[in-house]
Coordinates of C-alpha atoms and ligand atoms in Angstrom, one line a residue:
X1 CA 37.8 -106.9 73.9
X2 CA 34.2 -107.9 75.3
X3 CA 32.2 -110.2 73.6
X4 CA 30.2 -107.3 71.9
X5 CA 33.0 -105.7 70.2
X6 CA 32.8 -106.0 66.4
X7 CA 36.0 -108.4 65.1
X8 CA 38.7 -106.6 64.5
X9 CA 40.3 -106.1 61.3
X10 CA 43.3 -109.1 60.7
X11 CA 46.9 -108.2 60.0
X12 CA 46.9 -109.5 56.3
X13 CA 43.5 -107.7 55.8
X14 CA 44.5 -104.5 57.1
X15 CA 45.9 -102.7 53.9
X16 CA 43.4 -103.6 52.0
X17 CA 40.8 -102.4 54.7
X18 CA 42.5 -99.1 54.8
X19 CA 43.1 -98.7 50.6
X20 CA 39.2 -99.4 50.3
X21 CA 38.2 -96.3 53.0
X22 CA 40.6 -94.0 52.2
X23 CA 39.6 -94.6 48.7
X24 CA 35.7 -94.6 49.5
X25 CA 35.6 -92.0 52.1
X26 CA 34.4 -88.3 50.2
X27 CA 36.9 -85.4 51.1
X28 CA 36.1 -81.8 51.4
X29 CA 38.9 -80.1 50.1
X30 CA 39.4 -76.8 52.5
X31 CA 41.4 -74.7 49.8
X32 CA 41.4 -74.6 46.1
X33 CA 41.1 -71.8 43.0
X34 CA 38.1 -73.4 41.9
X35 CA 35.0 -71.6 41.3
X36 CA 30.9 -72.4 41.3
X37 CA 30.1 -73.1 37.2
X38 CA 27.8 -69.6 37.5
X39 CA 31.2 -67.7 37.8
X40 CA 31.7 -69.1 33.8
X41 CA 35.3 -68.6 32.2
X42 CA 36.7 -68.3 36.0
X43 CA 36.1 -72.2 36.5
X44 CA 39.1 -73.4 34.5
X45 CA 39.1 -77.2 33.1
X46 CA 40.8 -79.1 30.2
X47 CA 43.5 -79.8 28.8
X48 CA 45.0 -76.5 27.4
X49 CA 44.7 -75.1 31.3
X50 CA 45.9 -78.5 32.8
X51 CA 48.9 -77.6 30.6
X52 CA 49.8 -74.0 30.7
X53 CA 49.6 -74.4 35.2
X54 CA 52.0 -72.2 36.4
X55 CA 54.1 -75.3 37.7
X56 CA 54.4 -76.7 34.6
X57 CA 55.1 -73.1 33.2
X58 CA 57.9 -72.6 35.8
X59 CA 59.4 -76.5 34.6
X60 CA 59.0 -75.7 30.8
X61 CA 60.5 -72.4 30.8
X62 CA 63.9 -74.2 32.1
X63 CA 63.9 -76.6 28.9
X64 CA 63.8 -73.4 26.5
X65 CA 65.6 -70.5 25.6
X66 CA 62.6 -68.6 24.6
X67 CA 63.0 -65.2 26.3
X68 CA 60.0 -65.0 28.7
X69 CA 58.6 -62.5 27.2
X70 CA 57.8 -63.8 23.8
X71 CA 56.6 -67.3 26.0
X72 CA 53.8 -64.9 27.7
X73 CA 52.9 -63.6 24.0
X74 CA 51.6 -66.8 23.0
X75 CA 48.2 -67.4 22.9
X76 CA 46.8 -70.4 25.6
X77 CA 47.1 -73.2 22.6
X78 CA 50.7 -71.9 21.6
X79 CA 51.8 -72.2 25.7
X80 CA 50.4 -75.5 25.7
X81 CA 52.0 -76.6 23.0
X82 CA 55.1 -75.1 24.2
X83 CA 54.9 -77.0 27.7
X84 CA 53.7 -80.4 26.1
X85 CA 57.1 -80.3 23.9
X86 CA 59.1 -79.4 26.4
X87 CA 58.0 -81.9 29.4
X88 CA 56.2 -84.5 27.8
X89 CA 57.9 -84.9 24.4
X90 CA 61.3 -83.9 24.9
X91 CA 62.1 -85.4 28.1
X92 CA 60.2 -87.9 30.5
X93 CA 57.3 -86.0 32.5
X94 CA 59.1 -87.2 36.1
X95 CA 57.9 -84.5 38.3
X96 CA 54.7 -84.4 40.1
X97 CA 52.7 -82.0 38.0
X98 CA 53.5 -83.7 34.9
X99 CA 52.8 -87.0 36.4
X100 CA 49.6 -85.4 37.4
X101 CA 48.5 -84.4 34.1
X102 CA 48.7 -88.0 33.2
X103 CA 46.7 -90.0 36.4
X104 CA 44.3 -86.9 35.3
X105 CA 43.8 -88.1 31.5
X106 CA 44.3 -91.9 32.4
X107 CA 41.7 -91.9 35.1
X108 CA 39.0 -89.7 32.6
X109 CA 39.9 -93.4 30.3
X110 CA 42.1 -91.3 27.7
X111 CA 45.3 -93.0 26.4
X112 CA 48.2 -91.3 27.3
X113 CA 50.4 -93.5 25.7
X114 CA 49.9 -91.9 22.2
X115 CA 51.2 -88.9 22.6
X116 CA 48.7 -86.9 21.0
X117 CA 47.8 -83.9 21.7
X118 CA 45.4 -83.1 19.1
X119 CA 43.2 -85.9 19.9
X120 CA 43.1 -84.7 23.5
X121 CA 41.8 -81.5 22.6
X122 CA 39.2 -83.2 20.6
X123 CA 38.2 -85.5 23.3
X124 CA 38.1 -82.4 25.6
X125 CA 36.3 -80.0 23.3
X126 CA 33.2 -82.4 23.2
X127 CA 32.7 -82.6 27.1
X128 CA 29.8 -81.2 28.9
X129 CA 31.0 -79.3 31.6
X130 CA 28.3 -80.1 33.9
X131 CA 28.8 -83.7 33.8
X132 CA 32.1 -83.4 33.9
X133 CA 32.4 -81.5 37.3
X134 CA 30.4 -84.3 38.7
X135 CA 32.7 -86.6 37.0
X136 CA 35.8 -84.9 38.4
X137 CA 34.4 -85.0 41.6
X138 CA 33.7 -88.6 41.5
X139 CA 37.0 -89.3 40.3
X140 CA 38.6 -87.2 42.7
X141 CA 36.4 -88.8 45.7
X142 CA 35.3 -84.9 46.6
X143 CA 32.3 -84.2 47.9
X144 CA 33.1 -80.5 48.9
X145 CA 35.1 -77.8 46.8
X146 CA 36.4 -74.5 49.1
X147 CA 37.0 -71.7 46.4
X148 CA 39.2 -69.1 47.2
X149 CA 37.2 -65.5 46.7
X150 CA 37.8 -62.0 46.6
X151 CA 36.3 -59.5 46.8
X152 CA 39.1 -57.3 45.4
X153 CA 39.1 -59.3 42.1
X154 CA 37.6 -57.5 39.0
X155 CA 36.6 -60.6 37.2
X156 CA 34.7 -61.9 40.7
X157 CA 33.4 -59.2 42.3
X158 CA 30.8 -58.4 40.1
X159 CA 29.5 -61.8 39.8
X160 CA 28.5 -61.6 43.4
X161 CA 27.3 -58.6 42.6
X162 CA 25.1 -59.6 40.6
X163 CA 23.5 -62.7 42.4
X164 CA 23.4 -66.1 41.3
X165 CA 21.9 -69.6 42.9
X166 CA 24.8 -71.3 44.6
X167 CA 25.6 -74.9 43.7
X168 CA 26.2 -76.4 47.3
X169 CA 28.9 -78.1 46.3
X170 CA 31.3 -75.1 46.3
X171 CA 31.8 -73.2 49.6
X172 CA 33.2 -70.2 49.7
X173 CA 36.2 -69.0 51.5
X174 CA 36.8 -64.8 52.2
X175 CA 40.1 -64.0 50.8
X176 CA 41.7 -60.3 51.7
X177 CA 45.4 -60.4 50.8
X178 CA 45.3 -56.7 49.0
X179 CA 43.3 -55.2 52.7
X180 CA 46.2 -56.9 54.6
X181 CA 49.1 -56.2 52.5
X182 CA 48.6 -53.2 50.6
X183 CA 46.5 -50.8 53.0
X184 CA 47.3 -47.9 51.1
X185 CA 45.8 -48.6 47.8
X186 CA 43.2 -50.6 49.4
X187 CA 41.9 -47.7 51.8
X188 CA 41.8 -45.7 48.5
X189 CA 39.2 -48.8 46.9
X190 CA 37.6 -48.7 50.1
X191 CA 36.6 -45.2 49.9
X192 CA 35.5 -45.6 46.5
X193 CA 33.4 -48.6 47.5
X194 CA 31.8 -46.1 50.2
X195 CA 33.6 -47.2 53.2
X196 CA 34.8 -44.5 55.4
X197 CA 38.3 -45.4 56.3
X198 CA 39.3 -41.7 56.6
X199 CA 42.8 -40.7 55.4
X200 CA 44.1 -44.0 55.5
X201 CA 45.6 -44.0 59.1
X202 CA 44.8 -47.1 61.4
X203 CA 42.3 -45.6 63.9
X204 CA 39.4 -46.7 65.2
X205 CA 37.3 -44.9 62.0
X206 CA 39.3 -47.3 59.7
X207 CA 38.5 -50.4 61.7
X208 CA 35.0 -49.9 61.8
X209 CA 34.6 -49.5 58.3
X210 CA 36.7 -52.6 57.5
X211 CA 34.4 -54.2 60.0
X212 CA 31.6 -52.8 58.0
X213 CA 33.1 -54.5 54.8
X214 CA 34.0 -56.9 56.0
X215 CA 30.8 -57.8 57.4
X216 CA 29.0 -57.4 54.2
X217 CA 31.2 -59.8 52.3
X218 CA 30.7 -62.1 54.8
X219 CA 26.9 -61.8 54.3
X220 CA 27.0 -61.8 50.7
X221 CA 29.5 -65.0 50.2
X222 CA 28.8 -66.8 53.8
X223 CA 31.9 -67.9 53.8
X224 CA 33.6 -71.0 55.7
X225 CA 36.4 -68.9 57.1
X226 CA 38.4 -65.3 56.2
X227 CA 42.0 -65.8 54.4
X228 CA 45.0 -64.5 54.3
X229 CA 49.0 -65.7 52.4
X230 CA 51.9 -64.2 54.5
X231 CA 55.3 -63.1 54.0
X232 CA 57.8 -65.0 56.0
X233 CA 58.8 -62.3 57.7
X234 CA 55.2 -61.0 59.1
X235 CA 55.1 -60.5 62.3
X236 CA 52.4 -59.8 65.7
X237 CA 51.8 -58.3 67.4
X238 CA 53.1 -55.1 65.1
X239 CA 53.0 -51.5 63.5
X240 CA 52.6 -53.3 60.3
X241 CA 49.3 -52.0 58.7
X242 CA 48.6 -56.3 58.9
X243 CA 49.6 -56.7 61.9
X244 CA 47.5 -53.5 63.3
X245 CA 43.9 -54.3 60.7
X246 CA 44.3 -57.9 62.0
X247 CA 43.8 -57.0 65.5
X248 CA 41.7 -53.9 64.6
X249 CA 39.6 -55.2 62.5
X250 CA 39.9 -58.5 60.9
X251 CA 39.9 -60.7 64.6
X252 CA 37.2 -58.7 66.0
X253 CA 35.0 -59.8 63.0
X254 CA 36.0 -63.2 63.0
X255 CA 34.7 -63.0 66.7
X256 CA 31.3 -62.0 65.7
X257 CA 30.9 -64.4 63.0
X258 CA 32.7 -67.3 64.8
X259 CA 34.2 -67.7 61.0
X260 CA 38.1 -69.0 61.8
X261 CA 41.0 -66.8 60.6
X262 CA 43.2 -69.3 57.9
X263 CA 47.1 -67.8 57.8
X264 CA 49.0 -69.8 54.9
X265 CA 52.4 -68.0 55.6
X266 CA 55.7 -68.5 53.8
X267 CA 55.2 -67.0 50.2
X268 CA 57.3 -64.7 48.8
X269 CA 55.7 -63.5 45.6
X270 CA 57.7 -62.3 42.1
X271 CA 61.0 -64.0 43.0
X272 CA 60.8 -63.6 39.7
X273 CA 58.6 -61.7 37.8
X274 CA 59.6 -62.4 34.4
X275 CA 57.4 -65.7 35.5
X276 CA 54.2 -64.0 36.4
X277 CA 52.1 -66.4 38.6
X278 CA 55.1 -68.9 38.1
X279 CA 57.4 -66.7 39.9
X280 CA 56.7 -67.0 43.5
X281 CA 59.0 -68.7 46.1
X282 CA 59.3 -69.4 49.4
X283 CA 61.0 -68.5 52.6
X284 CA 61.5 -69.6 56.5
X285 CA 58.6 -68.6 58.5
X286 CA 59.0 -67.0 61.8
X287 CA 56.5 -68.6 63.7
X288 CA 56.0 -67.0 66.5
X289 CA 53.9 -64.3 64.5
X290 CA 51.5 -67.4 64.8
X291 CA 51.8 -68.5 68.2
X292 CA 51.8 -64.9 69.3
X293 CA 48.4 -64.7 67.5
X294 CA 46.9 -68.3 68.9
X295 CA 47.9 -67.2 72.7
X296 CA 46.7 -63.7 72.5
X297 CA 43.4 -64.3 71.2
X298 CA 42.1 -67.9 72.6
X299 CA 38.6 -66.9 71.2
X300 CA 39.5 -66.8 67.8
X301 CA 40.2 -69.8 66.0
X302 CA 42.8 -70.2 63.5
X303 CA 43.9 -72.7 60.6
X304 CA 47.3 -72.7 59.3
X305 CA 49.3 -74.1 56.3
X306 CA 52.7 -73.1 56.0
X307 CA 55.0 -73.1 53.0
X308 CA 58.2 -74.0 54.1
X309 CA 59.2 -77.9 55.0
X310 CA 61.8 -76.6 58.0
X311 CA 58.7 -75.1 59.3
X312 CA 56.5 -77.9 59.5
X313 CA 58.0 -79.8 62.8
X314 CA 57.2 -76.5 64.7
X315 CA 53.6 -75.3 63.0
X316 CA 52.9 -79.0 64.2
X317 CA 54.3 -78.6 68.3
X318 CA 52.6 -75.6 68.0
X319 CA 48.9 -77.0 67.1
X320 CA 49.4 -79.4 70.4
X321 CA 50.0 -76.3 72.3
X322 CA 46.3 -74.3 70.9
X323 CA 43.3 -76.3 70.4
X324 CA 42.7 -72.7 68.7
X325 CA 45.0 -73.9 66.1
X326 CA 43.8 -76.5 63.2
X327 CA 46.7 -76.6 60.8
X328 CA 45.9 -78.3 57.2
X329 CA 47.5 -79.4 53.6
X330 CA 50.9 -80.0 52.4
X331 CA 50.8 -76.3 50.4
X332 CA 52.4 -75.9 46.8
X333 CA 55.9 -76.6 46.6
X334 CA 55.4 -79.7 49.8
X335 CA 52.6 -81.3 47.6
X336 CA 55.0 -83.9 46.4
X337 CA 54.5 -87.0 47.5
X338 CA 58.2 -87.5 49.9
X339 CA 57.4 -84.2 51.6
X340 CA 53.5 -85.3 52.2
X341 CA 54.7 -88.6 53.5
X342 CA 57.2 -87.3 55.9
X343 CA 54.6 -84.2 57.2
X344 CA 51.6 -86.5 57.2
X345 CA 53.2 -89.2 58.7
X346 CA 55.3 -86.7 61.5
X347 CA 51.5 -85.1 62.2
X348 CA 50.1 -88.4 63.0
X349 CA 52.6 -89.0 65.3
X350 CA 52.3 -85.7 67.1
X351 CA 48.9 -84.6 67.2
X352 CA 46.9 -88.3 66.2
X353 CA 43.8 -87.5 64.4
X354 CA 43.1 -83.4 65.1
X355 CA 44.5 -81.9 61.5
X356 CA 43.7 -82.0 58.3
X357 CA 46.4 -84.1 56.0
X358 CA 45.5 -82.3 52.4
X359 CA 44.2 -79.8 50.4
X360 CA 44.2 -79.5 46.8
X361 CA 44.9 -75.8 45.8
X362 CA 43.4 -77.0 42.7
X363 CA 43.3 -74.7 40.1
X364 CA 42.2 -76.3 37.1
X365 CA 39.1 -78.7 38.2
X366 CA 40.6 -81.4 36.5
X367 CA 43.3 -81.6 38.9
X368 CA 41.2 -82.5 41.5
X369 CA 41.5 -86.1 40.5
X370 CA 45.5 -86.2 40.6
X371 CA 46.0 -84.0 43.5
X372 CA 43.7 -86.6 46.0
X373 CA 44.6 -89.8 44.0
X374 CA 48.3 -89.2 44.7
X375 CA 47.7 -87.8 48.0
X376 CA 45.2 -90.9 49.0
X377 CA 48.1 -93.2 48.5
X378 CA 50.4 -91.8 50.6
X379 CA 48.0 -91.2 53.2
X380 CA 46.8 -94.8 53.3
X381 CA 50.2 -96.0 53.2
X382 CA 51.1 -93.5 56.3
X383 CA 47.9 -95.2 57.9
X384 CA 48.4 -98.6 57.6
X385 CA 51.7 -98.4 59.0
X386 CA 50.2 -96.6 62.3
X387 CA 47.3 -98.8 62.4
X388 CA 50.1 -101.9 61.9
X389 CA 52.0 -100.2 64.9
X390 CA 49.0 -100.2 66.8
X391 CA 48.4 -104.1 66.1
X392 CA 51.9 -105.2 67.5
X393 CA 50.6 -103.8 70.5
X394 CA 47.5 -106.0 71.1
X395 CA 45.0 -102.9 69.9
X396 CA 42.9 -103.8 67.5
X397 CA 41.3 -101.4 65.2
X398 CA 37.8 -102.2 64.0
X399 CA 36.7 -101.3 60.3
X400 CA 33.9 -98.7 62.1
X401 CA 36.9 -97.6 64.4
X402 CA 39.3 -97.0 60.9
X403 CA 36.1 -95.7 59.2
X404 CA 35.3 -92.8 61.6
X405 CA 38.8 -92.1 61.9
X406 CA 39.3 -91.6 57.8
X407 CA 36.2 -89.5 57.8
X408 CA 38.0 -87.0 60.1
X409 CA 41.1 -86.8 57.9
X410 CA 39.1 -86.3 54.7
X411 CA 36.9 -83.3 56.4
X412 CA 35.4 -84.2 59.4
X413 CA 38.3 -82.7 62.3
X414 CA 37.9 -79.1 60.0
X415 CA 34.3 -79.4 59.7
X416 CA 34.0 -79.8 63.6
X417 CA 36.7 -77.3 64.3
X418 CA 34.4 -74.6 62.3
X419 CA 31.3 -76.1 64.5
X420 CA 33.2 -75.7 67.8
Ligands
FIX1 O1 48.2 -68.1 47.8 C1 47.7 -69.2 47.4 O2 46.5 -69.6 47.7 C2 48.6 -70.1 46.6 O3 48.1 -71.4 46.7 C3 48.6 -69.7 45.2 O4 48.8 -68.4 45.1 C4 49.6 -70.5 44.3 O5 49.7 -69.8 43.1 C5 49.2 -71.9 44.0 O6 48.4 -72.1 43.1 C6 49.7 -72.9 44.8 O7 49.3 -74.1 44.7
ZN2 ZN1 46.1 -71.5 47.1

């Protein structure tokens, strides 16, 4: 080091240094099922909705013998009640979404240790929601929220409709599952909405008017990026109407707007459907759907999450091969803290700094604070072991140096991938 260069950080320092900035540093969080406050009811929060998430449904539902049917005939309180019994009274609440439930109430100060439902209500029922988004937020260490919207959601769509003064905090994010996987009926809405997709055949009269559409959602939402969840099996090039609107329509636009394209591939929804939203799984993903897509169209740029963990060594080869390629989050069933330490950590060592560790997928704002506490830890731990590596060597990482590098986990590689 020259005489100029600011002191490194010592050995018996170092995990302290990194704790405090991952800890400090604000994340934007690239996908959850949040929404702005002005879309009312649709931002869900407290403890009822902390309780009836469909991963703790999925869990509960194995402790009972209560026929699914007469479950989903309950109203919220009754399901909550249900879940609470089930994972938190009956038997110790091990897994990770139970354990979130409780950094979530511990970190908002509320004593867990009682067991007391009631009083949580209470305690719920008298927050101000405003304050307590910013309080989530804070707790959380988020400084951006990513919602997921679309356009082909009754509840939503009218809300843009309508108009409403954005709060900047939440950014919006383009989603078009039903355009991609269910052309039929959604040609059919299209026409209805006044787009003239013709008879529903993939010609270049379809693609326009998705183009069309697709152009003024973009306008009206200004959205970070378009969305999509895949099948495992989906493949492209294809005859698939995804496969064909994709390169028809969907890439094209993405071109003009210079909005990346995000895949999160590996979902297979209703495994079972007596579960409703609890009752998607999850399958092997054939990747070369993707790297198909990343070599064929080096103008586009794509982000990827994919849902299977004996996908996630080749997703992560295949981001060192396409700079068009920023891959993000351990999704859904991988957001447990061993499978986030062995992806995050394996990322690190094949692609440094150029990915994004984490998302939330929050879906119930309040989660926001267990989904990046628990992820910060592993992520720090992940770090100070690299940084440690990097030590033995005779490099010496400086607190600016660690800084910088924590701001581009927590934000700053996907904010400059959407800038480049
Ligand atoms: O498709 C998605 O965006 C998934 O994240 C959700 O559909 C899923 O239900 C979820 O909440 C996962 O965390
Ligand atoms: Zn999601």
């Amino acid at each position: 080091m020259n005489a100029n260069s600011p002191a490194p950080v010592a050995a018996s320092e170092l995990a302290a240094q990194v704790a405090r900035l991952v800890q400090s540093t604000p994340a934007y969080d690239l996908h959850t099922h949040l929404y702005d406050p002005a879309f009312g009811e649709l931002l869900l929060w407290g403890i009822d909705d902390l309780l009836v998430y469909h991963y703790l449904i999925a869990e509960s539902l194995r402790q009972t013998s209560l026929p699914f049917a007469d479950f989903w005939r309950l109203p919220k309180t009754g399901q909550a009640d249900l879940v609470w019994d089930a994972l938190f009274v009956r038997h110790s609440p091990l897994s990770e979404a139970c354990r979130g439930v409780l950094t979530t109430l511990h970190a908002l100060g509320l004593d867990v240790r009682r067991r007391d439902l009631p009083a949580l209500r209470q305690w719920f029922a008298q927050r101000n929601l405003d304050r307590h988004i910013t309080e989530c937020m804070e707790l959380a260490g988020v400084r951006r929220i990513c919602m997921t919207n679309s356009p082909f959601d009754p509840l939503e769509r009218p809300v843009w409709e309508r108009g409403f003064q954005r709060d900047e905090r939440f950014a919006a994010a383009l989603r078009i599952d039903p355009l991609l996987l269910a052309w039929p009926e959604t040609a059919a809405q299209l026409r209805e909405w006044g787009y003239a997709v013709g008879n529903g055949e993939l010609d270049d009269r379809a693609f326009s008017a998705v183009r069309r559409f697709l152009a003024d959602w973009s306008r009206k939402i200004d959205p970070q990026f378009l969305m999509v969840s895949l099948p495992p099996d989906f493949t492209f090039p294809g005859r698939s109407p995804a496969a064909q609107l994709l390169q028809g329509a969907v890439l094209p636009h993405c071109r003009d707007t210079g909005l990346p394209f995000a895949l999160m591939p590996g979902v297979r929804r209703q495994v079972n459907p007596l579960l409703r939203m609890a009752g998607d799984g999850l399958g092997l993903t054939d990747l070369r759907a993707l790297e198909n897509l990343c070599a064929s169209h080096p103008e586009n740029k794509f982000l990827a999450t994919v849902l299977a963990r004996e996908n996630q060594h080749e997703l992560t080869v295949l981001a060192r091969k396409f700079r068009n390629l920023h891959i993000f989050g351990c999704w859904w069933f991988l957001n447990i803290p061993s499978l986030i330490d062995e992806i995050t950590r394996m990322r690190v060592e094949l692609l440094g700094l150029s990915f994004t560790p984490q998302h939330s997928d929050a879906r119930i704002l309040d989660q926001l604070v267990y989904k990046w506490r628990h992820s910060r830890e592993i992520i720090t731990r992940v770090l100070v072991d690299k940084y440690s590596d990097l030590a033995r060597t005779g490099w010496d990482t400086t607190p600016d140096e660690m800084a910088r590098d924590v701001r581009n986990l927590l934000g700053g590689s996907f904010e400059q991938f959407l800038r480049q």
